[in-house]
Short mmCIF file of C-alpha atoms in Angstrom, two decimals:
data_model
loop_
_atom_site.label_atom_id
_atom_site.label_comp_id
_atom_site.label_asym_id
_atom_site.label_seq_id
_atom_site.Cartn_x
_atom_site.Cartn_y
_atom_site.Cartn_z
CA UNK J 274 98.70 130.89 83.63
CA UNK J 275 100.94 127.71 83.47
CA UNK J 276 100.68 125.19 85.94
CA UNK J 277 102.46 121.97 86.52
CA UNK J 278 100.20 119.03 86.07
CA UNK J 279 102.89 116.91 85.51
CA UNK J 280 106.72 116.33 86.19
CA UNK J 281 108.97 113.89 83.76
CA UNK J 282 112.77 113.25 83.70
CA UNK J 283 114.67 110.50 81.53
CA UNK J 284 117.30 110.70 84.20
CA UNK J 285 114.96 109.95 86.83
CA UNK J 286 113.16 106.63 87.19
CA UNK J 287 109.31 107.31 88.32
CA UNK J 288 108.52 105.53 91.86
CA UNK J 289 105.14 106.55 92.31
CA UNK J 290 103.10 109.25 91.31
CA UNK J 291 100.41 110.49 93.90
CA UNK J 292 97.73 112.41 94.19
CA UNK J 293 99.62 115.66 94.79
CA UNK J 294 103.35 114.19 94.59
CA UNK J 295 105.03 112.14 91.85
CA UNK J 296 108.58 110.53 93.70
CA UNK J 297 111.84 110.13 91.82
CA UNK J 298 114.76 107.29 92.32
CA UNK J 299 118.21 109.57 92.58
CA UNK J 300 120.38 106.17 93.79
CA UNK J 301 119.71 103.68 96.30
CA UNK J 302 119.80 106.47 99.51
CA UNK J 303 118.26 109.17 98.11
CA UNK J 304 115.18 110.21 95.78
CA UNK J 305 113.01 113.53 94.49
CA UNK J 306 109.49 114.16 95.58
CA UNK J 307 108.12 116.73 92.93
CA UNK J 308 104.91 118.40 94.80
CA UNK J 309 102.69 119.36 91.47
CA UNK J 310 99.82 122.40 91.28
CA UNK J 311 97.37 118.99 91.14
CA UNK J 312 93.98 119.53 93.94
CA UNK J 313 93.22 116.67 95.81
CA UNK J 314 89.98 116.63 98.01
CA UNK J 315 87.82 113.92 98.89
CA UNK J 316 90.20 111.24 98.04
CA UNK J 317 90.09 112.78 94.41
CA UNK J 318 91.96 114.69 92.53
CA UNK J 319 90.06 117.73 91.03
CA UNK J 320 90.18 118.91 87.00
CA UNK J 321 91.13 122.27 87.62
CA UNK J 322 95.04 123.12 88.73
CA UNK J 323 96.14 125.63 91.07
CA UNK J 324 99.08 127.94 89.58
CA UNK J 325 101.94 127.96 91.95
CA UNK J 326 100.08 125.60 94.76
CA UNK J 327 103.38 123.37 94.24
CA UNK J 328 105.68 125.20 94.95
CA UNK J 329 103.60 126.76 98.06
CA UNK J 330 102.89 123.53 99.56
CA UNK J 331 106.80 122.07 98.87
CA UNK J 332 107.75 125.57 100.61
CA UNK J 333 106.04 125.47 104.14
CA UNK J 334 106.38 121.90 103.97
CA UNK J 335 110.61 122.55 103.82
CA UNK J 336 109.20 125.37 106.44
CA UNK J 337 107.32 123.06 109.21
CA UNK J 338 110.21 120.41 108.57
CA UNK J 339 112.93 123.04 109.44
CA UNK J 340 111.14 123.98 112.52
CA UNK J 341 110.39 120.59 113.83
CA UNK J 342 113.94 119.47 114.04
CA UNK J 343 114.35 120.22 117.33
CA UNK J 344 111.60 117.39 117.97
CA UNK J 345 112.59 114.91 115.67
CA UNK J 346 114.70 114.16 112.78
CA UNK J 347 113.10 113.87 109.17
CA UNK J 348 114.11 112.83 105.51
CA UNK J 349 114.83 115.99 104.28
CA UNK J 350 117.97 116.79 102.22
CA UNK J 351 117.35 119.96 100.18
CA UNK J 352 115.69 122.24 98.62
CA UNK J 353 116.80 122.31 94.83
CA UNK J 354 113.49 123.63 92.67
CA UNK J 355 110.78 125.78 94.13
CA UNK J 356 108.17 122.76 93.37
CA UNK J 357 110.64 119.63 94.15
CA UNK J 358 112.48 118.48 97.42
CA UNK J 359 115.49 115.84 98.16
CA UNK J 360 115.14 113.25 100.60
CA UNK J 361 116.64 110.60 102.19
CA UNK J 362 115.05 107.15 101.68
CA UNK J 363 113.13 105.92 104.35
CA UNK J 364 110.79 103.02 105.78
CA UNK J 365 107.06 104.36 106.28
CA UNK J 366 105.27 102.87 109.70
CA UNK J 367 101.75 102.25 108.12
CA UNK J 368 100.03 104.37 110.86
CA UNK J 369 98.75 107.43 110.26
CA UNK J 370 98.89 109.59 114.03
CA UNK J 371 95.50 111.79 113.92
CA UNK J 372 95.68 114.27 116.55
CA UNK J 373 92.51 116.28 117.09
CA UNK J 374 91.88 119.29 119.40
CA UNK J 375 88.29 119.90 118.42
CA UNK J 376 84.78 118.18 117.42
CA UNK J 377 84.95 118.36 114.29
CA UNK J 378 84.85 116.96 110.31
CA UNK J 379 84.64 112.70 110.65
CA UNK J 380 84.63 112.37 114.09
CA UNK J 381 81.94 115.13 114.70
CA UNK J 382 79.82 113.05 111.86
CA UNK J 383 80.75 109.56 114.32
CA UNK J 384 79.86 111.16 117.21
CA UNK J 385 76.37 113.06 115.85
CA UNK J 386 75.44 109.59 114.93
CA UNK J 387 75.92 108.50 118.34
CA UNK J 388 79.58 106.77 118.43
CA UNK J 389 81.52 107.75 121.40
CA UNK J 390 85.10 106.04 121.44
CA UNK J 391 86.83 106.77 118.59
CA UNK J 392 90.77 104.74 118.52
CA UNK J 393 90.49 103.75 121.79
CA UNK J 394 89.24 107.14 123.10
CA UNK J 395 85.90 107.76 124.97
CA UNK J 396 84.72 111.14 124.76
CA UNK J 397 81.25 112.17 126.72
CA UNK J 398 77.93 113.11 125.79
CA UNK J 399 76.75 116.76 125.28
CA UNK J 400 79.56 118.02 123.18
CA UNK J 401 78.46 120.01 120.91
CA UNK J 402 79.65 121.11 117.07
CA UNK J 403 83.39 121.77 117.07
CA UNK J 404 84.09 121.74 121.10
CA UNK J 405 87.84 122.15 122.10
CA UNK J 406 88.70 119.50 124.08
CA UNK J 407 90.67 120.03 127.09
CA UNK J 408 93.57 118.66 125.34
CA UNK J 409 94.57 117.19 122.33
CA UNK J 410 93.75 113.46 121.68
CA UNK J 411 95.79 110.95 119.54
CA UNK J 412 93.24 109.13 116.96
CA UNK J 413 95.53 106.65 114.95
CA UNK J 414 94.37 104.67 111.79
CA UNK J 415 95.71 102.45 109.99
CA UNK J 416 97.70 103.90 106.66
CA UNK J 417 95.59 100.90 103.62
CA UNK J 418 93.53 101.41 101.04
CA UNK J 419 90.54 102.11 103.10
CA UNK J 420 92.04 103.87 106.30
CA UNK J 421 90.44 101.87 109.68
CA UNK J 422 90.17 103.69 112.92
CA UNK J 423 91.93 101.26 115.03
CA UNK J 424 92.93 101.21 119.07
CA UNK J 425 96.77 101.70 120.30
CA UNK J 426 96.27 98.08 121.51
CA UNK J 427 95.39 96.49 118.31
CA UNK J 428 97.88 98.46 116.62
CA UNK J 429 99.91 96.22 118.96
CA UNK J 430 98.13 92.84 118.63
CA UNK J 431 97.82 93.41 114.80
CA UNK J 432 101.77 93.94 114.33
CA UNK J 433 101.76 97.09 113.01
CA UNK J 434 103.69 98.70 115.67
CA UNK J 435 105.57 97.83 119.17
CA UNK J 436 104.51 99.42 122.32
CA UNK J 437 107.04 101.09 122.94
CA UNK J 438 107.34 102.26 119.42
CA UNK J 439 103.48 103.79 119.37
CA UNK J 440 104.17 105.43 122.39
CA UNK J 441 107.11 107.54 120.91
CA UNK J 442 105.01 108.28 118.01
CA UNK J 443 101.92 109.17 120.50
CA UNK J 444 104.32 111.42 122.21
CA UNK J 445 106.19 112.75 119.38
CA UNK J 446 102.78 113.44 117.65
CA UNK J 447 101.79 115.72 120.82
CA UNK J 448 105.03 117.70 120.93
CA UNK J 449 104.63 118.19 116.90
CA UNK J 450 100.99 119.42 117.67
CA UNK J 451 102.07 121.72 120.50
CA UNK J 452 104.65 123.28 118.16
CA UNK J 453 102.09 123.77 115.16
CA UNK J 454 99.37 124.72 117.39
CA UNK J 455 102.18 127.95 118.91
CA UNK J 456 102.89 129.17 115.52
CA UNK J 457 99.46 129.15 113.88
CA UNK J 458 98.01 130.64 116.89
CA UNK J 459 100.27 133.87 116.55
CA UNK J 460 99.22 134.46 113.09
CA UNK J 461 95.75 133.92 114.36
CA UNK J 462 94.77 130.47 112.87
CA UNK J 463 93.46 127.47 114.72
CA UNK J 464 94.96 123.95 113.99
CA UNK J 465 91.86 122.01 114.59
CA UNK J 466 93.39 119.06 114.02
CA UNK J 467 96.00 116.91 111.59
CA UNK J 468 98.16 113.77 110.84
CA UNK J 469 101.62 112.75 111.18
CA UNK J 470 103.02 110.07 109.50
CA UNK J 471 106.58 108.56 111.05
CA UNK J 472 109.74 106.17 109.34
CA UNK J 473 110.85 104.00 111.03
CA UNK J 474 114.70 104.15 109.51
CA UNK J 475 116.28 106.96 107.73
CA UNK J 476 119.70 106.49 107.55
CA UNK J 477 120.48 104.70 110.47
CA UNK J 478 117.54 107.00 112.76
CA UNK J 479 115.38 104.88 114.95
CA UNK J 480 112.39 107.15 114.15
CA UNK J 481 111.50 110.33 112.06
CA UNK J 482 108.97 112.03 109.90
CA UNK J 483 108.44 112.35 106.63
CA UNK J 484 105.41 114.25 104.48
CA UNK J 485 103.63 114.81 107.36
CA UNK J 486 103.79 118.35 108.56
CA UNK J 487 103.11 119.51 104.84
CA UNK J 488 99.69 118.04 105.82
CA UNK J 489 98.85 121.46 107.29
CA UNK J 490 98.95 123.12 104.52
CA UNK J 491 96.79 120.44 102.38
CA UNK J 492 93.92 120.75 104.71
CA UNK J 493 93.87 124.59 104.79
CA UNK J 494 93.23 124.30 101.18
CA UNK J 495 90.51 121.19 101.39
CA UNK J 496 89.13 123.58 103.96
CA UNK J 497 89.22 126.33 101.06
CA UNK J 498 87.39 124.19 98.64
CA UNK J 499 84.68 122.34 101.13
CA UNK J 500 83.79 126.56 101.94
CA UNK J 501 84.01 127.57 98.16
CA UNK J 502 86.57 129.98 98.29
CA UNK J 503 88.37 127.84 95.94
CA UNK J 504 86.74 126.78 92.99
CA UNK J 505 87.03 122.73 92.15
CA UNK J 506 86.03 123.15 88.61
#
């Protein structure tokens, strides 16, 4: 079965090619993100394509986009291929927005190993392996080559962000979670947790998202491989 490894246009100048996504220069407001069948897990990206994962991932991503609008704004244009997406060009806010409802994955390993704050927020002893909280918390790192957990106040101090600007995207992040966590839950899935990634301009927009919902998805299949119901070879 074909897959699609990888995308190439002579009309198109190549921006960057991801892990998962190779990004296309349209003009100076506008480019192509081209979501390939390409696995990435564990910061790698695996030998073995998935046929059609592409064009699944680019679909709920156009999906949790369309429903989050009522929230807040994001790059999207269009749809124009099954596996590739228009957007508007935007300035990324190097913060990634972790929200986390349960114990679980890196912080459960922090925590089993005796850490207790995590971004600024203390959680008590006795938890035990993936224990809801009693609500969601906000976990940001920093978006570098080597993600840092880092507190809302040195997110601050640092100049990554302003206050007030970390508190939209703290609040924005909940509301985004709420929503996700509403639909999942009627077709009977958890969202244990996930990132959101903000612009800071699109077009003239104080603040939006951009490939950050889509992150759903990816995890749901990381998920897949880490229980071997997908194969990584």
């Amino acid at each position: 079965m074909n897959t699609l490894t990888h995308f190439a246009t002579p009309q198109l100048t190549l921006l960057h090619r991801g892990k998962v996504r190779d990004s296309y220069r349209v003009d100076d407001a506008t480019r192509l993100i081209v979501v390939s069948d390409r696995l990435s897990a564990f910061d790698s990206v695996l030998e073995t394509a998935i046929p059609h994962k592409g064009a699944v991932l680019n679909g709920l991503a156009n999906f949790w986009f369309e429903q989050t609008r009522g929230i807040i704004p994001n790059h999207v244009v269009k749809l124009v291929d099954a596996n590739a997406t228009l957007v508007k060009e935007a300035q990324p806010i190097k913060v990634e927005m972790v929200v986390r409802h349960y114990l679980t994955g890196s912080m459960l390993r922090g925590y089993q190993q005796g850490q207790r704050t995590f971004s600024g927020v203390t959680v008590p002893d006795g938890l035990t392996k993936h224990q809801q909280f009693p609500a969601p918390i906000v976990t940001p790192t920093t978006k570098e080559e080597s993600d840092r957990e880092i507190t809302p106040d040195n997110l601050v101090s640092e100049g990554w962000v302003s206050r007030e600007l970390y508190d939209k995207m703290a609040e924005k992040s909940l509301q985004l979670f709420k929503l996700g966590s509403d639909l999942l839950r009627e077709k009977g899935i958890i969202l244990v947790d996930t990132k959101y990634e903000f612009y800071a301009r699109i077009v003239g927009q104080p603040l939006a998202t951009a490939d950050d919902t889509g992150d759903v998805t990816e995890r749901l299949t990381h998920n897949l491989v880490k229980a071997g119901l997908l194969s990584a070879s």
